[in-house]
C-alpha atoms as a PDB file:
ATOM      1  CA  MET A   1     -18.037 -43.954  12.691  1.00  0.00           C
ATOM      2  CA  SER A   2     -20.164 -46.513  14.439  1.00  0.00           C
ATOM      3  CA  ARG A   3     -23.984 -44.749  12.630  1.00  0.00           C
ATOM      4  CA  TRP A   4     -23.050 -46.668   9.414  1.00  0.00           C
ATOM      5  CA  ARG A   5     -22.181 -50.061   8.926  1.00  0.00           C
ATOM      6  CA  TYR A   6     -19.021 -50.654   7.035  1.00  0.00           C
ATOM      7  CA  GLU A   7     -21.519 -53.578   4.394  1.00  0.00           C
ATOM      8  CA  GLN A   8     -21.284 -54.345   1.097  1.00  0.00           C
ATOM      9  CA  GLY A   9     -24.082 -51.724  -1.163  1.00  0.00           C
ATOM     10  CA  LEU A  10     -26.015 -48.215  -0.475  1.00  0.00           C
ATOM     11  CA  HIS A  11     -26.137 -46.470   2.073  1.00  0.00           C
ATOM     12  CA  ASP A  12     -28.894 -43.703   2.992  1.00  0.00           C
ATOM     13  CA  VAL A  13     -26.908 -41.130   4.452  1.00  0.00           C
ATOM     14  CA  GLY A  14     -29.347 -38.953   4.691  1.00  0.00           C
ATOM     15  CA  ASN A  15     -31.603 -35.795   2.907  1.00  0.00           C
ATOM     16  CA  GLY A  16     -31.424 -37.827  -0.619  1.00  0.00           C
ATOM     17  CA  CYS A  17     -27.820 -38.431  -0.077  1.00  0.00           C
ATOM     18  CA  PHE A  18     -26.415 -41.979  -0.256  1.00  0.00           C
ATOM     19  CA  ALA A  19     -23.007 -43.553  -0.223  1.00  0.00           C
ATOM     20  CA  TYR A  20     -22.350 -46.767  -2.375  1.00  0.00           C
ATOM     21  CA  LEU A  21     -19.451 -49.105  -0.131  1.00  0.00           C
ATOM     22  CA  GLN A  22     -17.346 -52.285  -1.449  1.00  0.00           C
ATOM     23  CA  PRO A  23     -15.541 -53.610   1.325  1.00  0.00           C
ATOM     24  CA  ALA A  24     -12.740 -53.541   2.508  1.00  0.00           C
ATOM     25  CA  GLY A  25     -11.680 -51.093   0.234  1.00  0.00           C
ATOM     26  CA  THR A  26      -8.441 -52.705  -1.613  1.00  0.00           C
ATOM     27  CA  TRP A  27      -7.744 -52.314  -4.714  1.00  0.00           C
ATOM     28  CA  GLY A  28     -10.021 -51.814  -7.319  1.00  0.00           C
ATOM     29  CA  LEU A  29     -12.872 -51.986  -4.204  1.00  0.00           C
ATOM     30  CA  SER A  30     -14.239 -48.480  -4.515  1.00  0.00           C
ATOM     31  CA  ASN A  31     -16.784 -46.174  -2.745  1.00  0.00           C
ATOM     32  CA  ALA A  32     -19.269 -43.883  -4.994  1.00  0.00           C
ATOM     33  CA  GLY A  33     -22.323 -41.497  -4.043  1.00  0.00           C
ATOM     34  CA  LEU A  34     -25.696 -40.348  -5.702  1.00  0.00           C
ATOM     35  CA  VAL A  35     -27.349 -37.486  -4.726  1.00  0.00           C
ATOM     36  CA  THR A  36     -30.479 -36.105  -5.841  1.00  0.00           C
ATOM     37  CA  SER A  37     -32.986 -33.750  -5.267  1.00  0.00           C
ATOM     38  CA  ASP A  38     -36.662 -33.213  -7.050  1.00  0.00           C
ATOM     39  CA  GLY A  39     -36.802 -36.092  -9.284  1.00  0.00           C
ATOM     40  CA  GLU A  40     -32.731 -35.315 -10.638  1.00  0.00           C
ATOM     41  CA  ALA A  41     -29.797 -36.783  -9.818  1.00  0.00           C
ATOM     42  CA  LEU A  42     -25.738 -36.726  -9.680  1.00  0.00           C
ATOM     43  CA  LEU A  43     -24.069 -40.098  -9.931  1.00  0.00           C
ATOM     44  CA  VAL A  44     -19.930 -39.520  -8.195  1.00  0.00           C
ATOM     45  CA  ASP A  45     -17.866 -42.049  -9.648  1.00  0.00           C
ATOM     46  CA  THR A  46     -18.530 -45.691 -11.768  1.00  0.00           C
ATOM     47  CA  LEU A  47     -17.106 -48.356 -10.491  1.00  0.00           C
ATOM     48  CA  PHE A  48     -14.299 -50.514 -12.245  1.00  0.00           C
ATOM     49  CA  ASP A  49     -16.370 -52.977 -14.330  1.00  0.00           C
ATOM     50  CA  LEU A  50     -19.729 -53.862 -15.815  1.00  0.00           C
ATOM     51  CA  LYS A  51     -20.668 -56.048 -13.876  1.00  0.00           C
ATOM     52  CA  ARG A  52     -20.411 -54.321 -10.682  1.00  0.00           C
ATOM     53  CA  THR A  53     -21.055 -51.052 -12.217  1.00  0.00           C
ATOM     54  CA  ARG A  54     -24.833 -52.506 -13.095  1.00  0.00           C
ATOM     55  CA  GLU A  55     -25.008 -54.093  -9.498  1.00  0.00           C
ATOM     56  CA  MET A  56     -24.759 -50.346  -7.819  1.00  0.00           C
ATOM     57  CA  LEU A  57     -27.514 -48.901 -10.650  1.00  0.00           C
ATOM     58  CA  ASP A  58     -29.840 -51.263  -9.731  1.00  0.00           C
ATOM     59  CA  ALA A  59     -29.116 -50.821  -6.077  1.00  0.00           C
ATOM     60  CA  MET A  60     -29.365 -46.792  -6.492  1.00  0.00           C
ATOM     61  CA  ARG A  61     -32.894 -47.450  -8.786  1.00  0.00           C
ATOM     62  CA  ALA A  62     -34.239 -49.790  -6.003  1.00  0.00           C
ATOM     63  CA  ALA A  63     -33.921 -47.104  -3.610  1.00  0.00           C
ATOM     64  CA  THR A  64     -35.383 -43.975  -4.967  1.00  0.00           C
ATOM     65  CA  PRO A  65     -36.690 -43.253  -8.170  1.00  0.00           C
ATOM     66  CA  ALA A  66     -34.863 -40.205  -9.229  1.00  0.00           C
ATOM     67  CA  ALA A  67     -32.089 -42.806 -10.281  1.00  0.00           C
ATOM     68  CA  ALA A  68     -33.814 -44.206 -12.704  1.00  0.00           C
ATOM     69  CA  ARG A  69     -32.288 -41.443 -15.402  1.00  0.00           C
ATOM     70  CA  ILE A  70     -29.124 -40.108 -13.697  1.00  0.00           C
ATOM     71  CA  GLY A  71     -28.331 -36.735 -15.400  1.00  0.00           C
ATOM     72  CA  THR A  72     -25.035 -36.014 -14.830  1.00  0.00           C
ATOM     73  CA  VAL A  73     -21.846 -38.275 -13.262  1.00  0.00           C
ATOM     74  CA  VAL A  74     -18.572 -36.897 -11.660  1.00  0.00           C
ATOM     75  CA  ASN A  75     -15.814 -38.737 -12.232  1.00  0.00           C
ATOM     76  CA  THR A  76     -13.369 -37.410  -8.990  1.00  0.00           C
ATOM     77  CA  HIS A  77     -10.159 -38.972 -10.616  1.00  0.00           C
ATOM     78  CA  ALA A  78      -9.151 -40.559 -13.970  1.00  0.00           C
ATOM     79  CA  ASN A  79      -8.245 -44.459 -11.625  1.00  0.00           C
ATOM     80  CA  GLY A  80     -10.477 -47.047 -13.968  1.00  0.00           C
ATOM     81  CA  ASP A  81     -11.880 -48.063 -10.443  1.00  0.00           C
ATOM     82  CA  HIS A  82     -13.695 -44.568 -11.033  1.00  0.00           C
ATOM     83  CA  CYS A  83     -14.107 -44.065 -14.206  1.00  0.00           C
ATOM     84  CA  TYR A  84     -14.900 -47.509 -16.566  1.00  0.00           C
ATOM     85  CA  GLY A  85     -18.107 -47.793 -15.637  1.00  0.00           C
ATOM     86  CA  ASN A  86     -18.873 -44.478 -17.255  1.00  0.00           C
ATOM     87  CA  ALA A  87     -20.611 -46.242 -20.610  1.00  0.00           C
ATOM     88  CA  LEU A  88     -23.422 -46.965 -18.622  1.00  0.00           C
ATOM     89  CA  VAL A  89     -25.127 -44.104 -17.372  1.00  0.00           C
ATOM     90  CA  GLU A  90     -26.357 -43.355 -20.890  1.00  0.00           C
ATOM     91  CA  GLY A  91     -27.138 -39.698 -21.899  1.00  0.00           C
ATOM     92  CA  ALA A  92     -25.192 -38.716 -18.644  1.00  0.00           C
ATOM     93  CA  THR A  93     -22.924 -35.122 -19.004  1.00  0.00           C
ATOM     94  CA  ILE A  94     -20.293 -36.588 -17.617  1.00  0.00           C
ATOM     95  CA  VAL A  95     -17.963 -33.729 -15.843  1.00  0.00           C
ATOM     96  CA  ALA A  96     -14.235 -33.908 -14.961  1.00  0.00           C
ATOM     97  CA  THR A  97     -11.900 -31.378 -14.281  1.00  0.00           C
ATOM     98  CA  ARG A  98      -9.687 -31.012 -17.489  1.00  0.00           C
ATOM     99  CA  ALA A  99      -6.335 -32.291 -16.091  1.00  0.00           C
ATOM    100  CA  SER A 100      -7.827 -35.922 -15.349  1.00  0.00           C
ATOM    101  CA  ALA A 101      -9.784 -36.078 -18.640  1.00  0.00           C
ATOM    102  CA  ALA A 102      -6.531 -36.112 -20.432  1.00  0.00           C
ATOM    103  CA  GLU A 103      -5.213 -38.829 -17.784  1.00  0.00           C
ATOM    104  CA  MET A 104      -8.126 -41.131 -18.541  1.00  0.00           C
ATOM    105  CA  ASP A 105      -6.349 -42.020 -21.770  1.00  0.00           C
ATOM    106  CA  GLU A 106      -3.605 -43.354 -20.253  1.00  0.00           C
ATOM    107  CA  VAL A 107      -4.877 -46.823 -18.392  1.00  0.00           C
ATOM    108  CA  PRO A 108      -8.047 -48.029 -20.808  1.00  0.00           C
ATOM    109  CA  ALA A 109      -9.165 -51.066 -19.419  1.00  0.00           C
ATOM    110  CA  PRO A 110      -8.203 -53.116 -22.814  1.00  0.00           C
ATOM    111  CA  MET A 111      -4.500 -52.412 -21.893  1.00  0.00           C
ATOM    112  CA  LEU A 112      -5.534 -53.951 -17.780  1.00  0.00           C
ATOM    113  CA  ALA A 113      -7.587 -56.592 -19.896  1.00  0.00           C
ATOM    114  CA  ALA A 114      -4.600 -57.746 -21.844  1.00  0.00           C
ATOM    115  CA  LEU A 115      -2.064 -57.266 -18.991  1.00  0.00           C
ATOM    116  CA  MET A 116      -4.085 -59.678 -16.276  1.00  0.00           C
ATOM    117  CA  ARG A 117      -4.753 -62.280 -19.026  1.00  0.00           C
ATOM    118  CA  GLN A 118      -0.535 -62.337 -18.795  1.00  0.00           C
ATOM    119  CA  ALA A 119      -0.581 -62.085 -14.767  1.00  0.00           C
ATOM    120  CA  ARG A 120      -2.920 -65.478 -14.845  1.00  0.00           C
ATOM    121  CA  SER A 121      -0.707 -67.800 -17.693  1.00  0.00           C
ATOM    122  CA  GLY A 122       1.545 -67.659 -14.645  1.00  0.00           C
ATOM    123  CA  ALA A 123       4.226 -66.518 -16.822  1.00  0.00           C
ATOM    124  CA  ALA A 124       5.432 -63.099 -14.633  1.00  0.00           C
ATOM    125  CA  GLY A 125       5.890 -65.255 -11.644  1.00  0.00           C
ATOM    126  CA  PRO A 126       5.248 -63.132  -7.975  1.00  0.00           C
ATOM    127  CA  LEU A 127       4.793 -60.069 -10.017  1.00  0.00           C
ATOM    128  CA  GLY A 128       1.908 -61.947 -11.859  1.00  0.00           C
ATOM    129  CA  ASP A 129       0.863 -63.149  -8.548  1.00  0.00           C
ATOM    130  CA  TYR A 130       0.418 -60.231  -7.065  1.00  0.00           C
ATOM    131  CA  LEU A 131      -1.401 -58.757  -9.982  1.00  0.00           C
ATOM    132  CA  VAL A 132      -3.487 -61.174  -9.962  1.00  0.00           C
ATOM    133  CA  HIS A 133      -4.457 -60.355  -6.034  1.00  0.00           C
ATOM    134  CA  CYS A 134      -5.069 -56.738  -6.444  1.00  0.00           C
ATOM    135  CA  PHE A 135      -7.060 -57.083  -9.528  1.00  0.00           C
ATOM    136  CA  GLY A 136      -8.147 -60.362  -9.866  1.00  0.00           C
ATOM    137  CA  ALA A 137     -11.707 -59.525  -8.913  1.00  0.00           C
ATOM    138  CA  PHE A 138     -13.139 -57.927 -12.173  1.00  0.00           C
ATOM    139  CA  ASP A 139     -13.446 -58.756 -15.360  1.00  0.00           C
ATOM    140  CA  PHE A 140     -11.931 -55.953 -18.178  1.00  0.00           C
ATOM    141  CA  ASP A 141     -13.145 -57.244 -21.307  1.00  0.00           C
ATOM    142  CA  GLY A 142     -15.723 -55.417 -22.996  1.00  0.00           C
ATOM    143  CA  ILE A 143     -15.085 -52.069 -21.361  1.00  0.00           C
ATOM    144  CA  ALA A 144     -15.648 -49.113 -23.556  1.00  0.00           C
ATOM    145  CA  PRO A 145     -13.920 -46.234 -22.760  1.00  0.00           C
ATOM    146  CA  THR A 146     -16.338 -43.300 -21.975  1.00  0.00           C
ATOM    147  CA  ALA A 147     -15.033 -40.076 -21.639  1.00  0.00           C
ATOM    148  CA  PRO A 148     -16.079 -37.112 -19.817  1.00  0.00           C
ATOM    149  CA  THR A 149     -18.015 -34.970 -21.687  1.00  0.00           C
ATOM    150  CA  GLN A 150     -17.677 -30.812 -19.719  1.00  0.00           C
ATOM    151  CA  VAL A 151     -14.326 -30.736 -18.069  1.00  0.00           C
ATOM    152  CA  PHE A 152     -13.165 -27.228 -16.222  1.00  0.00           C
ATOM    153  CA  ASP A 153     -10.226 -26.048 -13.964  1.00  0.00           C
ATOM    154  CA  GLY A 154     -10.222 -24.765 -10.478  1.00  0.00           C
ATOM    155  CA  GLU A 155     -14.541 -25.421  -9.186  1.00  0.00           C
ATOM    156  CA  LEU A 156     -17.234 -25.623 -10.659  1.00  0.00           C
ATOM    157  CA  THR A 157     -20.947 -25.267  -8.981  1.00  0.00           C
ATOM    158  CA  LEU A 158     -24.328 -27.833 -10.366  1.00  0.00           C
ATOM    159  CA  SER A 159     -27.429 -27.995  -9.819  1.00  0.00           C
ATOM    160  CA  VAL A 160     -29.666 -31.188  -8.797  1.00  0.00           C
ATOM    161  CA  GLY A 161     -32.695 -30.340  -8.377  1.00  0.00           C
ATOM    162  CA  SER A 162     -33.294 -26.968  -5.448  1.00  0.00           C
ATOM    163  CA  LYS A 163     -29.948 -28.055  -4.270  1.00  0.00           C
ATOM    164  CA  GLU A 164     -26.270 -27.303  -5.183  1.00  0.00           C
ATOM    165  CA  VAL A 165     -22.972 -29.496  -5.849  1.00  0.00           C
ATOM    166  CA  ARG A 166     -19.980 -27.878  -5.787  1.00  0.00           C
ATOM    167  CA  LEU A 167     -16.813 -29.371  -6.936  1.00  0.00           C
ATOM    168  CA  LEU A 168     -13.895 -28.280  -6.156  1.00  0.00           C
ATOM    169  CA  GLU A 169     -10.401 -29.359  -7.525  1.00  0.00           C
ATOM    170  CA  VAL A 170      -7.176 -30.423  -5.663  1.00  0.00           C
ATOM    171  CA  GLY A 171      -5.125 -31.958  -8.055  1.00  0.00           C
ATOM    172  CA  PRO A 172      -2.575 -33.047  -8.223  1.00  0.00           C
ATOM    173  CA  THR A 173      -2.354 -35.186  -5.862  1.00  0.00           C
ATOM    174  CA  HIS A 174      -3.465 -38.796  -5.702  1.00  0.00           C
ATOM    175  CA  THR A 175      -3.660 -38.672  -9.708  1.00  0.00           C
ATOM    176  CA  LYS A 176      -3.522 -35.271 -11.776  1.00  0.00           C
ATOM    177  CA  GLY A 177      -6.812 -34.107 -11.276  1.00  0.00           C
ATOM    178  CA  ASP A 178      -8.824 -35.038  -9.137  1.00  0.00           C
ATOM    179  CA  LEU A 179     -12.019 -33.291  -7.339  1.00  0.00           C
ATOM    180  CA  LEU A 180     -13.894 -33.095  -3.983  1.00  0.00           C
ATOM    181  CA  VAL A 181     -17.137 -33.041  -4.404  1.00  0.00           C
ATOM    182  CA  HIS A 182     -19.247 -30.590  -1.121  1.00  0.00           C
ATOM    183  CA  VAL A 183     -22.918 -31.051  -1.145  1.00  0.00           C
ATOM    184  CA  PRO A 184     -23.417 -27.737   0.986  1.00  0.00           C
ATOM    185  CA  SER A 185     -27.107 -28.709   1.798  1.00  0.00           C
ATOM    186  CA  ASP A 186     -26.157 -31.655   3.221  1.00  0.00           C
ATOM    187  CA  ARG A 187     -23.487 -31.641   4.848  1.00  0.00           C
ATOM    188  CA  VAL A 188     -21.966 -34.346   3.259  1.00  0.00           C
ATOM    189  CA  ILE A 189     -18.637 -34.490   0.917  1.00  0.00           C
ATOM    190  CA  TYR A 190     -17.641 -37.353  -1.538  1.00  0.00           C
ATOM    191  CA  THR A 191     -13.607 -37.193  -1.211  1.00  0.00           C
ATOM    192  CA  GLY A 192     -12.779 -39.310  -3.708  1.00  0.00           C
ATOM    193  CA  ASP A 193      -9.384 -40.716  -3.389  1.00  0.00           C
ATOM    194  CA  ILE A 194      -8.186 -38.149  -1.169  1.00  0.00           C
ATOM    195  CA  LEU A 195      -9.408 -40.525   1.270  1.00  0.00           C
ATOM    196  CA  PHE A 196      -8.459 -43.974   2.329  1.00  0.00           C
ATOM    197  CA  ILE A 197      -9.863 -44.989   5.297  1.00  0.00           C
ATOM    198  CA  GLU A 198      -8.324 -47.343   7.524  1.00  0.00           C
ATOM    199  CA  VAL A 199      -6.899 -48.283   3.923  1.00  0.00           C
ATOM    200  CA  THR A 200      -3.281 -47.199   2.702  1.00  0.00           C
ATOM    201  CA  PRO A 201      -2.877 -44.159   0.217  1.00  0.00           C
ATOM    202  CA  ILE A 202      -1.401 -44.490  -3.095  1.00  0.00           C
ATOM    203  CA  MET A 203       0.446 -41.248  -3.987  1.00  0.00           C
ATOM    204  CA  TRP A 204       0.865 -42.081  -7.841  1.00  0.00           C
ATOM    205  CA  GLN A 205       1.307 -38.146  -8.536  1.00  0.00           C
ATOM    206  CA  GLY A 206       1.836 -35.679  -5.656  1.00  0.00           C
ATOM    207  CA  PRO A 207       3.372 -33.318  -4.857  1.00  0.00           C
ATOM    208  CA  VAL A 208       2.385 -34.204  -1.060  1.00  0.00           C
ATOM    209  CA  GLY A 209       1.532 -31.143  -0.021  1.00  0.00           C
ATOM    210  CA  ASN A 210      -0.928 -30.446  -2.573  1.00  0.00           C
ATOM    211  CA  TRP A 211      -2.647 -33.820  -0.910  1.00  0.00           C
ATOM    212  CA  ILE A 212      -1.909 -32.447   2.816  1.00  0.00           C
ATOM    213  CA  LYS A 213      -3.629 -28.859   1.816  1.00  0.00           C
ATOM    214  CA  ALA A 214      -6.790 -31.099   0.344  1.00  0.00           C
ATOM    215  CA  CYS A 215      -6.704 -32.452   3.703  1.00  0.00           C
ATOM    216  CA  ASP A 216      -6.898 -29.508   5.389  1.00  0.00           C
ATOM    217  CA  THR A 217     -10.290 -28.529   2.784  1.00  0.00           C
ATOM    218  CA  ILE A 218     -11.952 -31.122   3.893  1.00  0.00           C
ATOM    219  CA  LEU A 219     -11.407 -30.092   7.978  1.00  0.00           C
ATOM    220  CA  ALA A 220     -12.486 -27.583   7.362  1.00  0.00           C
ATOM    221  CA  ALA A 221     -15.492 -27.933   5.559  1.00  0.00           C
ATOM    222  CA  ASP A 222     -18.388 -27.628   7.585  1.00  0.00           C
ATOM    223  CA  VAL A 223     -20.516 -31.769   6.439  1.00  0.00           C
ATOM    224  CA  ASP A 224     -21.633 -34.285   8.944  1.00  0.00           C
ATOM    225  CA  VAL A 225     -21.066 -37.193   6.207  1.00  0.00           C
ATOM    226  CA  ILE A 226     -17.617 -38.060   4.652  1.00  0.00           C
ATOM    227  CA  VAL A 227     -17.069 -40.421   1.751  1.00  0.00           C
ATOM    228  CA  PRO A 228     -13.839 -41.222   1.064  1.00  0.00           C
ATOM    229  CA  GLY A 229     -12.880 -43.173  -1.836  1.00  0.00           C
ATOM    230  CA  HIS A 230     -11.821 -46.334  -0.172  1.00  0.00           C
ATOM    231  CA  GLY A 231     -12.518 -47.423   3.221  1.00  0.00           C
ATOM    232  CA  PRO A 232     -15.859 -47.164   5.358  1.00  0.00           C
ATOM    233  CA  LEU A 233     -17.713 -43.504   5.948  1.00  0.00           C
ATOM    234  CA  THR A 234     -15.335 -40.879   7.970  1.00  0.00           C
ATOM    235  CA  ASP A 235     -15.186 -38.166  10.040  1.00  0.00           C
ATOM    236  CA  GLN A 236     -12.475 -35.776  10.954  1.00  0.00           C
ATOM    237  CA  GLU A 237     -10.581 -38.344  12.964  1.00  0.00           C
ATOM    238  CA  GLY A 238     -10.370 -40.555   9.930  1.00  0.00           C
ATOM    239  CA  VAL A 239      -9.088 -37.442   7.770  1.00  0.00           C
ATOM    240  CA  ARG A 240      -6.662 -36.317   9.942  1.00  0.00           C
ATOM    241  CA  ALA A 241      -5.036 -39.760   9.876  1.00  0.00           C
ATOM    242  CA  VAL A 242      -4.789 -39.595   6.241  1.00  0.00           C
ATOM    243  CA  ARG A 243      -3.256 -36.193   6.998  1.00  0.00           C
ATOM    244  CA  ASP A 244      -0.855 -37.522  10.055  1.00  0.00           C
ATOM    245  CA  TYR A 245       0.215 -40.641   7.568  1.00  0.00           C
ATOM    246  CA  LEU A 246       1.436 -38.481   4.716  1.00  0.00           C
ATOM    247  CA  VAL A 247       3.155 -35.788   6.883  1.00  0.00           C
ATOM    248  CA  TYR A 248       5.387 -39.212   8.029  1.00  0.00           C
ATOM    249  CA  ILE A 249       5.990 -40.821   5.217  1.00  0.00           C
ATOM    250  CA  ARG A 250       7.365 -37.498   3.806  1.00  0.00           C
ATOM    251  CA  ASP A 251       9.580 -37.005   6.790  1.00  0.00           C
ATOM    252  CA  GLU A 252      10.679 -40.216   7.000  1.00  0.00           C
ATOM    253  CA  ALA A 253      11.258 -40.374   3.094  1.00  0.00           C
ATOM    254  CA  ARG A 254      13.504 -36.832   3.181  1.00  0.00           C
ATOM    255  CA  ARG A 255      15.671 -38.394   5.630  1.00  0.00           C
ATOM    256  CA  ARG A 256      16.762 -41.267   3.830  1.00  0.00           C
ATOM    257  CA  TYR A 257      16.735 -38.786   1.050  1.00  0.00           C
ATOM    258  CA  ASP A 258      18.900 -36.133   2.119  1.00  0.00           C
ATOM    259  CA  ALA A 259      21.237 -39.756   3.230  1.00  0.00           C
ATOM    260  CA  GLY A 260      21.394 -41.099  -0.181  1.00  0.00           C
ATOM    261  CA  MET A 261      19.406 -44.081  -0.117  1.00  0.00           C
ATOM    262  CA  SER A 262      17.950 -45.271  -3.099  1.00  0.00           C
ATOM    263  CA  PRO A 263      13.758 -44.962  -3.216  1.00  0.00           C
ATOM    264  CA  ALA A 264      13.666 -48.855  -3.045  1.00  0.00           C
ATOM    265  CA  ASP A 265      15.849 -49.457   0.119  1.00  0.00           C
ATOM    266  CA  ALA A 266      13.887 -46.429   1.721  1.00  0.00           C
ATOM    267  CA  ALA A 267      10.463 -47.771   0.869  1.00  0.00           C
ATOM    268  CA  ARG A 268      11.866 -51.241   2.772  1.00  0.00           C
ATOM    269  CA  ASP A 269      13.428 -49.244   5.341  1.00  0.00           C
ATOM    270  CA  ILE A 270      10.257 -46.854   6.636  1.00  0.00           C
ATOM    271  CA  ALA A 271       9.049 -48.484   9.559  1.00  0.00           C
ATOM    272  CA  LEU A 272       5.293 -48.097   9.131  1.00  0.00           C
ATOM    273  CA  GLY A 273       4.944 -48.685  12.798  1.00  0.00           C
ATOM    274  CA  ALA A 274       0.455 -48.865  13.187  1.00  0.00           C
ATOM    275  CA  TYR A 275       0.131 -48.016  10.018  1.00  0.00           C
ATOM    276  CA  ALA A 276       1.074 -51.400   8.901  1.00  0.00           C
ATOM    277  CA  ARG A 277      -2.034 -52.366  10.267  1.00  0.00           C
ATOM    278  CA  TRP A 278      -4.012 -50.751   7.235  1.00  0.00           C
ATOM    279  CA  SER A 279      -4.115 -52.922   4.373  1.00  0.00           C
ATOM    280  CA  ASP A 280      -2.147 -52.661   0.945  1.00  0.00           C
ATOM    281  CA  ALA A 281       0.617 -51.186   3.574  1.00  0.00           C
ATOM    282  CA  GLU A 282       3.350 -51.870   0.431  1.00  0.00           C
ATOM    283  CA  ARG A 283       1.956 -48.777  -1.152  1.00  0.00           C
ATOM    284  CA  ILE A 284       4.834 -47.395   0.608  1.00  0.00           C
ATOM    285  CA  ALA A 285       6.682 -48.237  -2.468  1.00  0.00           C
ATOM    286  CA  VAL A 286       4.809 -46.027  -4.673  1.00  0.00           C
ATOM    287  CA  ASN A 287       5.097 -43.212  -2.054  1.00  0.00           C
ATOM    288  CA  VAL A 288       8.669 -43.610  -2.273  1.00  0.00           C
ATOM    289  CA  HIS A 289       9.548 -43.210  -5.419  1.00  0.00           C
ATOM    290  CA  THR A 290       6.829 -40.023  -6.151  1.00  0.00           C
ATOM    291  CA  LEU A 291       8.591 -38.273  -2.835  1.00  0.00           C
ATOM    292  CA  TYR A 292      12.077 -38.615  -4.118  1.00  0.00           C
ATOM    293  CA  ARG A 293      10.601 -37.455  -7.995  1.00  0.00           C
ATOM    294  CA  GLU A 294       9.351 -34.373  -6.016  1.00  0.00           C
ATOM    295  CA  PHE A 295      12.668 -33.781  -3.267  1.00  0.00           C
ATOM    296  CA  SER A 296      14.796 -34.164  -6.786  1.00  0.00           C
ATOM    297  CA  GLY A 297      12.756 -31.085  -8.533  1.00  0.00           C
ATOM    298  CA  GLY A 298      11.633 -33.708 -11.062  1.00  0.00           C
ATOM    299  CA  GLU A 299      14.813 -34.250 -11.865  1.00  0.00           C
ATOM    300  CA  LEU A 300      14.392 -38.333 -10.408  1.00  0.00           C
ATOM    301  CA  ALA A 301      12.442 -39.856 -14.153  1.00  0.00           C
ATOM    302  CA  PRO A 302       9.439 -42.238 -12.193  1.00  0.00           C
ATOM    303  CA  PRO A 303      10.282 -45.740 -12.518  1.00  0.00           C
ATOM    304  CA  ALA A 304       7.991 -48.448 -14.891  1.00  0.00           C
ATOM    305  CA  VAL A 305       4.489 -49.120 -13.345  1.00  0.00           C
ATOM    306  CA  LEU A 306       5.290 -52.251 -13.353  1.00  0.00           C
ATOM    307  CA  GLU A 307       8.379 -52.310 -11.532  1.00  0.00           C
ATOM    308  CA  LEU A 308       6.662 -50.327  -9.512  1.00  0.00           C
ATOM    309  CA  PHE A 309       4.281 -53.630  -8.430  1.00  0.00           C
ATOM    310  CA  GLY A 310       7.272 -55.854  -8.988  1.00  0.00           C
ATOM    311  CA  LEU A 311       8.249 -53.738  -5.335  1.00  0.00           C
ATOM    312  CA  MET A 312       5.342 -53.877  -3.855  1.00  0.00           C
ATOM    313  CA  ALA A 313       5.029 -56.922  -4.513  1.00  0.00           C
ATOM    314  CA  GLU A 314       7.959 -57.897  -2.725  1.00  0.00           C
ATOM    315  CA  LEU A 315       7.196 -56.103  -0.006  1.00  0.00           C
ATOM    316  CA  ALA A 316       3.975 -57.450   0.368  1.00  0.00           C
ATOM    317  CA  ARG A 317       5.705 -60.754   0.673  1.00  0.00           C
ATOM    318  CA  ARG A 318       7.441 -59.555   3.671  1.00  0.00           C
ATOM    319  CA  PRO A 319       6.318 -60.482   7.319  1.00  0.00           C
ATOM    320  CA  ARG A 320       5.570 -56.581   9.002  1.00  0.00           C
END
């Protein structure tokens, strides 16, 4: 969208709503949002480490008095780049879906801190180099786990001053409990990682049909501003591009599954065409493994996460 530049920092998208953007939207460089009304504020997601979250909160406080005390944080899902900074929003009610709250325990920040120390030591070879490429810009030390204090299933409506904010669970999709944050009166929707714009989506959970349906839900919403989880602010064209990618990889993976090809070989074999221009195209490795698990009816066990990162490291080294 040409109306807003894709630049680091806080962007006023109108009517007391803000988007906090982190170019270029690759690993860990997620977006967040702020909804304000009548002196009250709701924060959509925190960031991957404490330094970045502090910088975001400082920018918000400088932009609007309502951000001096944020009463509610909504975590769109359980990935750390959307919730590791929760502890810095003191006294806030932290809201997430029940499924997302349960998933937040699976990858605690101390685990990532230890993994990155090993990766930086050089002992892990190309895999370690790739992990540093993905996560080397972040500091995972000193992050206290801060779980949601309010959970829900399905839908939940919150009030921010005189505004109604609607939370809609659309997971499992990208993760187990993704949600959308819709501000109908302001014609704004915050999508979390249902949308990666000009960045390759990564499907840790699936099923892909749920994710496609979530894109359709966004397309049906009467909004002017769409704030993705990663990448620049977008419009319906951006939503359709994500939807088209999901349909494409679903169909390409299915052909190879039916032909008896292994998921790793399928990931190597699928021609991404124009999608190869999106950053992190190697995430096809995760997406194919997740699709194969779905095609098998759950009989195919998921590989270890580091095995997936190893395959992504291999694909990232290949010329496109």
